Amino acid sequence: MREKIIYALGITGTLLMLWNLHTIFTVLPDEAQQGAIGRMIFIHVPAALSAYLFYSVAVIASIAFLIRRNFFYDSLAVACVEVGTMLTMVNLVTGSLWGKVIWGIWWAWDARMTTQLMLFLLYLGYLLMRPAVTE
């Protein structure tokens, strides 16, 4: 029964994502000042907000693991960090693509962009070093 629910949720999520992408790229008009690249905000901002949400859940799950020593919380924290890191990468890539069109450069070393890159590298290092540590 559990597998059927997981598959149903996966299929539903995929269909919703395809419907949203169809709406973003074919139904909505171009942004008045930015043109077609203005649609990037429909991917860029939700990816960042979702990544922060996943990182927040990972922090709470990590604290719960340290208090209760239940490995469910550890697994939840790792899963949230994996998804959050992927979403942070999406955020960095879409931001760079938008910046190239609007500003004419791929990367401007301002505080928000650099902090996001440092966050991405920090959690990527966490994911890479995690298998090296035993219980």
JSON list of C-alpha atoms in Angstrom, two decimals:
[
{"chain": "A", "resi": 1, "resn": "MET", "atom": "CA", "xyz": [0.00, 0.00, 0.00]},
{"chain": "A", "resi": 2, "resn": "ARG", "atom": "CA", "xyz": [2.82, 2.38, 0.89]},
{"chain": "A", "resi": 3, "resn": "GLU", "atom": "CA", "xyz": [4.51, 1.91, -2.49]},
{"chain": "A", "resi": 4, "resn": "LYS", "atom": "CA", "xyz": [1.25, 2.71, -4.28]},
{"chain": "A", "resi": 5, "resn": "ILE", "atom": "CA", "xyz": [0.91, 5.95, -2.34]},
{"chain": "A", "resi": 6, "resn": "ILE", "atom": "CA", "xyz": [4.52, 6.89, -3.10]},
{"chain": "A", "resi": 7, "resn": "TYR", "atom": "CA", "xyz": [4.06, 6.17, -6.82]},
{"chain": "A", "resi": 8, "resn": "ALA", "atom": "CA", "xyz": [0.77, 8.09, -6.89]},
{"chain": "A", "resi": 9, "resn": "LEU", "atom": "CA", "xyz": [2.38, 11.09, -5.20]},
{"chain": "A", "resi": 10, "resn": "GLY", "atom": "CA", "xyz": [5.34, 10.92, -7.60]},
{"chain": "A", "resi": 11, "resn": "ILE", "atom": "CA", "xyz": [3.11, 10.79, -10.65]},
{"chain": "A", "resi": 12, "resn": "THR", "atom": "CA", "xyz": [0.92, 13.60, -9.31]},
{"chain": "A", "resi": 13, "resn": "GLY", "atom": "CA", "xyz": [3.97, 15.76, -8.58]},
{"chain": "A", "resi": 14, "resn": "THR", "atom": "CA", "xyz": [5.40, 15.12, -12.03]},
{"chain": "A", "resi": 15, "resn": "LEU", "atom": "CA", "xyz": [2.12, 16.01, -13.73]},
{"chain": "A", "resi": 16, "resn": "LEU", "atom": "CA", "xyz": [1.79, 19.19, -11.68]},
{"chain": "A", "resi": 17, "resn": "MET", "atom": "CA", "xyz": [5.37, 20.18, -12.53]},
{"chain": "A", "resi": 18, "resn": "LEU", "atom": "CA", "xyz": [4.78, 19.59, -16.24]},
{"chain": "A", "resi": 19, "resn": "TRP", "atom": "CA", "xyz": [1.54, 21.57, -16.11]},
{"chain": "A", "resi": 20, "resn": "ASN", "atom": "CA", "xyz": [3.32, 24.45, -14.32]},
{"chain": "A", "resi": 21, "resn": "LEU", "atom": "CA", "xyz": [6.18, 24.46, -16.83]},
{"chain": "A", "resi": 22, "resn": "HIS", "atom": "CA", "xyz": [3.69, 24.44, -19.69]},
{"chain": "A", "resi": 23, "resn": "THR", "atom": "CA", "xyz": [1.88, 27.41, -18.13]},
{"chain": "A", "resi": 24, "resn": "ILE", "atom": "CA", "xyz": [5.10, 29.32, -17.47]},
{"chain": "A", "resi": 25, "resn": "PHE", "atom": "CA", "xyz": [6.62, 28.87, -20.92]},
{"chain": "A", "resi": 26, "resn": "THR", "atom": "CA", "xyz": [3.58, 28.86, -23.23]},
{"chain": "A", "resi": 27, "resn": "VAL", "atom": "CA", "xyz": [0.61, 30.52, -21.56]},
{"chain": "A", "resi": 28, "resn": "LEU", "atom": "CA", "xyz": [2.04, 33.47, -19.63]},
{"chain": "A", "resi": 29, "resn": "PRO", "atom": "CA", "xyz": [3.08, 36.55, -21.61]},
{"chain": "A", "resi": 30, "resn": "ASP", "atom": "CA", "xyz": [6.62, 37.94, -21.55]},
{"chain": "A", "resi": 31, "resn": "GLU", "atom": "CA", "xyz": [7.50, 40.30, -18.73]},
{"chain": "A", "resi": 32, "resn": "ALA", "atom": "CA", "xyz": [7.19, 43.94, -19.81]},
{"chain": "A", "resi": 33, "resn": "GLN", "atom": "CA", "xyz": [10.76, 45.10, -19.15]},
{"chain": "A", "resi": 34, "resn": "GLN", "atom": "CA", "xyz": [12.79, 41.88, -19.06]},
{"chain": "A", "resi": 35, "resn": "GLY", "atom": "CA", "xyz": [11.17, 39.92, -21.84]},
{"chain": "A", "resi": 36, "resn": "ALA", "atom": "CA", "xyz": [11.18, 36.14, -21.87]},
{"chain": "A", "resi": 37, "resn": "ILE", "atom": "CA", "xyz": [13.99, 35.85, -19.31]},
{"chain": "A", "resi": 38, "resn": "GLY", "atom": "CA", "xyz": [11.61, 37.35, -16.73]},
{"chain": "A", "resi": 39, "resn": "ARG", "atom": "CA", "xyz": [9.88, 33.98, -16.56]},
{"chain": "A", "resi": 40, "resn": "MET", "atom": "CA", "xyz": [12.98, 32.64, -14.83]},
{"chain": "A", "resi": 41, "resn": "ILE", "atom": "CA", "xyz": [11.62, 34.08, -11.57]},
{"chain": "A", "resi": 42, "resn": "PHE", "atom": "CA", "xyz": [8.97, 31.34, -11.53]},
{"chain": "A", "resi": 43, "resn": "ILE", "atom": "CA", "xyz": [11.76, 28.78, -11.11]},
{"chain": "A", "resi": 44, "resn": "HIS", "atom": "CA", "xyz": [14.47, 30.80, -9.36]},
{"chain": "A", "resi": 45, "resn": "VAL", "atom": "CA", "xyz": [12.55, 32.10, -6.34]},
{"chain": "A", "resi": 46, "resn": "PRO", "atom": "CA", "xyz": [10.61, 28.91, -5.49]},
{"chain": "A", "resi": 47, "resn": "ALA", "atom": "CA", "xyz": [13.84, 26.91, -5.71]},
{"chain": "A", "resi": 48, "resn": "ALA", "atom": "CA", "xyz": [15.50, 29.22, -3.19]},
{"chain": "A", "resi": 49, "resn": "LEU", "atom": "CA", "xyz": [12.55, 29.25, -0.79]},
{"chain": "A", "resi": 50, "resn": "SER", "atom": "CA", "xyz": [12.17, 25.47, -0.99]},
{"chain": "A", "resi": 51, "resn": "ALA", "atom": "CA", "xyz": [15.89, 24.98, -0.38]},
{"chain": "A", "resi": 52, "resn": "TYR", "atom": "CA", "xyz": [15.72, 27.14, 2.75]},
{"chain": "A", "resi": 53, "resn": "LEU", "atom": "CA", "xyz": [12.70, 25.17, 3.93]},
{"chain": "A", "resi": 54, "resn": "PHE", "atom": "CA", "xyz": [14.53, 21.87, 3.46]},
{"chain": "A", "resi": 55, "resn": "TYR", "atom": "CA", "xyz": [17.62, 23.21, 5.25]},
{"chain": "A", "resi": 56, "resn": "SER", "atom": "CA", "xyz": [15.43, 24.36, 8.16]},
{"chain": "A", "resi": 57, "resn": "VAL", "atom": "CA", "xyz": [13.87, 20.92, 8.47]},
{"chain": "A", "resi": 58, "resn": "ALA", "atom": "CA", "xyz": [17.37, 19.42, 8.36]},
{"chain": "A", "resi": 59, "resn": "VAL", "atom": "CA", "xyz": [18.49, 21.62, 11.26]},
{"chain": "A", "resi": 60, "resn": "ILE", "atom": "CA", "xyz": [15.45, 20.67, 13.34]},
{"chain": "A", "resi": 61, "resn": "ALA", "atom": "CA", "xyz": [15.90, 16.97, 12.51]},
{"chain": "A", "resi": 62, "resn": "SER", "atom": "CA", "xyz": [19.62, 17.15, 13.38]},
{"chain": "A", "resi": 63, "resn": "ILE", "atom": "CA", "xyz": [18.84, 18.69, 16.76]},
{"chain": "A", "resi": 64, "resn": "ALA", "atom": "CA", "xyz": [16.20, 15.99, 17.35]},
{"chain": "A", "resi": 65, "resn": "PHE", "atom": "CA", "xyz": [18.79, 13.33, 16.46]},
{"chain": "A", "resi": 66, "resn": "LEU", "atom": "CA", "xyz": [21.29, 14.76, 18.94]},
{"chain": "A", "resi": 67, "resn": "ILE", "atom": "CA", "xyz": [18.66, 14.77, 21.69]},
{"chain": "A", "resi": 68, "resn": "ARG", "atom": "CA", "xyz": [16.93, 11.43, 21.05]},
{"chain": "A", "resi": 69, "resn": "ARG", "atom": "CA", "xyz": [19.58, 9.39, 19.20]},
{"chain": "A", "resi": 70, "resn": "ASN", "atom": "CA", "xyz": [16.92, 8.08, 16.83]},
{"chain": "A", "resi": 71, "resn": "PHE", "atom": "CA", "xyz": [18.38, 7.45, 13.39]},
{"chain": "A", "resi": 72, "resn": "PHE", "atom": "CA", "xyz": [15.09, 8.36, 11.71]},
{"chain": "A", "resi": 73, "resn": "TYR", "atom": "CA", "xyz": [15.92, 12.00, 12.38]},
{"chain": "A", "resi": 74, "resn": "ASP", "atom": "CA", "xyz": [19.42, 11.55, 10.99]},
{"chain": "A", "resi": 75, "resn": "SER", "atom": "CA", "xyz": [18.03, 10.02, 7.80]},
{"chain": "A", "resi": 76, "resn": "LEU", "atom": "CA", "xyz": [15.48, 12.82, 7.53]},
{"chain": "A", "resi": 77, "resn": "ALA", "atom": "CA", "xyz": [18.21, 15.43, 7.90]},
{"chain": "A", "resi": 78, "resn": "VAL", "atom": "CA", "xyz": [20.37, 13.85, 5.20]},
{"chain": "A", "resi": 79, "resn": "ALA", "atom": "CA", "xyz": [17.42, 13.55, 2.80]},
{"chain": "A", "resi": 80, "resn": "CYS", "atom": "CA", "xyz": [16.51, 17.20, 3.36]},
{"chain": "A", "resi": 81, "resn": "VAL", "atom": "CA", "xyz": [20.10, 18.32, 2.79]},
{"chain": "A", "resi": 82, "resn": "GLU", "atom": "CA", "xyz": [20.27, 16.33, -0.46]},
{"chain": "A", "resi": 83, "resn": "VAL", "atom": "CA", "xyz": [17.11, 17.93, -1.83]},
{"chain": "A", "resi": 84, "resn": "GLY", "atom": "CA", "xyz": [18.04, 21.37, -0.51]},
{"chain": "A", "resi": 85, "resn": "THR", "atom": "CA", "xyz": [21.47, 21.19, -2.14]},
{"chain": "A", "resi": 86, "resn": "MET", "atom": "CA", "xyz": [19.93, 20.28, -5.49]},
{"chain": "A", "resi": 87, "resn": "LEU", "atom": "CA", "xyz": [17.49, 23.19, -5.20]},
{"chain": "A", "resi": 88, "resn": "THR", "atom": "CA", "xyz": [20.35, 25.54, -4.26]},
{"chain": "A", "resi": 89, "resn": "MET", "atom": "CA", "xyz": [22.18, 24.45, -7.40]},
{"chain": "A", "resi": 90, "resn": "VAL", "atom": "CA", "xyz": [19.05, 25.17, -9.46]},
{"chain": "A", "resi": 91, "resn": "ASN", "atom": "CA", "xyz": [18.88, 28.59, -7.80]},
{"chain": "A", "resi": 92, "resn": "LEU", "atom": "CA", "xyz": [22.52, 29.37, -8.61]},
{"chain": "A", "resi": 93, "resn": "VAL", "atom": "CA", "xyz": [22.23, 28.25, -12.23]},
{"chain": "A", "resi": 94, "resn": "THR", "atom": "CA", "xyz": [18.99, 30.10, -12.94]},
{"chain": "A", "resi": 95, "resn": "GLY", "atom": "CA", "xyz": [20.34, 33.21, -11.24]},
{"chain": "A", "resi": 96, "resn": "SER", "atom": "CA", "xyz": [23.49, 33.12, -13.37]},
{"chain": "A", "resi": 97, "resn": "LEU", "atom": "CA", "xyz": [21.46, 32.67, -16.55]},
{"chain": "A", "resi": 98, "resn": "TRP", "atom": "CA", "xyz": [19.23, 35.59, -15.61]},
{"chain": "A", "resi": 99, "resn": "GLY", "atom": "CA", "xyz": [22.22, 37.73, -14.66]},
{"chain": "A", "resi": 100, "resn": "LYS", "atom": "CA", "xyz": [23.95, 37.12, -17.99]},
{"chain": "A", "resi": 101, "resn": "VAL", "atom": "CA", "xyz": [20.92, 38.38, -19.92]},
{"chain": "A", "resi": 102, "resn": "ILE", "atom": "CA", "xyz": [20.02, 41.31, -17.63]},
{"chain": "A", "resi": 103, "resn": "TRP", "atom": "CA", "xyz": [23.41, 42.48, -16.31]},
{"chain": "A", "resi": 104, "resn": "GLY", "atom": "CA", "xyz": [25.65, 41.16, -19.07]},
{"chain": "A", "resi": 105, "resn": "ILE", "atom": "CA", "xyz": [27.78, 39.09, -16.65]},
{"chain": "A", "resi": 106, "resn": "TRP", "atom": "CA", "xyz": [27.41, 35.56, -15.32]},
{"chain": "A", "resi": 107, "resn": "TRP", "atom": "CA", "xyz": [28.36, 36.36, -11.74]},
{"chain": "A", "resi": 108, "resn": "ALA", "atom": "CA", "xyz": [28.53, 39.52, -9.64]},
{"chain": "A", "resi": 109, "resn": "TRP", "atom": "CA", "xyz": [30.28, 38.95, -6.36]},
{"chain": "A", "resi": 110, "resn": "ASP", "atom": "CA", "xyz": [27.66, 40.58, -4.16]},
{"chain": "A", "resi": 111, "resn": "ALA", "atom": "CA", "xyz": [26.93, 39.32, -0.66]},
{"chain": "A", "resi": 112, "resn": "ARG", "atom": "CA", "xyz": [23.74, 37.37, -1.40]},
{"chain": "A", "resi": 113, "resn": "MET", "atom": "CA", "xyz": [25.16, 35.48, -4.37]},
{"chain": "A", "resi": 114, "resn": "THR", "atom": "CA", "xyz": [28.42, 34.67, -2.63]},
{"chain": "A", "resi": 115, "resn": "THR", "atom": "CA", "xyz": [26.61, 33.54, 0.53]},
{"chain": "A", "resi": 116, "resn": "GLN", "atom": "CA", "xyz": [24.37, 31.27, -1.53]},
{"chain": "A", "resi": 117, "resn": "LEU", "atom": "CA", "xyz": [27.46, 29.78, -3.23]},
{"chain": "A", "resi": 118, "resn": "MET", "atom": "CA", "xyz": [29.12, 29.24, 0.15]},
{"chain": "A", "resi": 119, "resn": "LEU", "atom": "CA", "xyz": [25.95, 27.56, 1.44]},
{"chain": "A", "resi": 120, "resn": "PHE", "atom": "CA", "xyz": [25.93, 25.27, -1.60]},
{"chain": "A", "resi": 121, "resn": "LEU", "atom": "CA", "xyz": [29.60, 24.35, -1.16]},
{"chain": "A", "resi": 122, "resn": "LEU", "atom": "CA", "xyz": [29.16, 23.80, 2.58]},
{"chain": "A", "resi": 123, "resn": "TYR", "atom": "CA", "xyz": [26.28, 21.36, 2.17]},
{"chain": "A", "resi": 124, "resn": "LEU", "atom": "CA", "xyz": [27.96, 19.69, -0.79]},
{"chain": "A", "resi": 125, "resn": "GLY", "atom": "CA", "xyz": [31.00, 19.09, 1.41]},
{"chain": "A", "resi": 126, "resn": "TYR", "atom": "CA", "xyz": [28.69, 17.74, 4.12]},
{"chain": "A", "resi": 127, "resn": "LEU", "atom": "CA", "xyz": [27.21, 15.25, 1.66]},
{"chain": "A", "resi": 128, "resn": "LEU", "atom": "CA", "xyz": [30.62, 14.22, 0.35]},
{"chain": "A", "resi": 129, "resn": "MET", "atom": "CA", "xyz": [32.21, 13.79, 3.79]},
{"chain": "A", "resi": 130, "resn": "ARG", "atom": "CA", "xyz": [29.27, 12.06, 5.45]},
{"chain": "A", "resi": 131, "resn": "PRO", "atom": "CA", "xyz": [30.08, 8.53, 4.16]},
{"chain": "A", "resi": 132, "resn": "ALA", "atom": "CA", "xyz": [33.64, 8.89, 5.50]},
{"chain": "A", "resi": 133, "resn": "VAL", "atom": "CA", "xyz": [32.45, 9.10, 9.12]},
{"chain": "A", "resi": 134, "resn": "THR", "atom": "CA", "xyz": [31.41, 5.94, 10.94]},
{"chain": "A", "resi": 135, "resn": "GLU", "atom": "CA", "xyz": [28.89, 5.81, 13.75]}
]
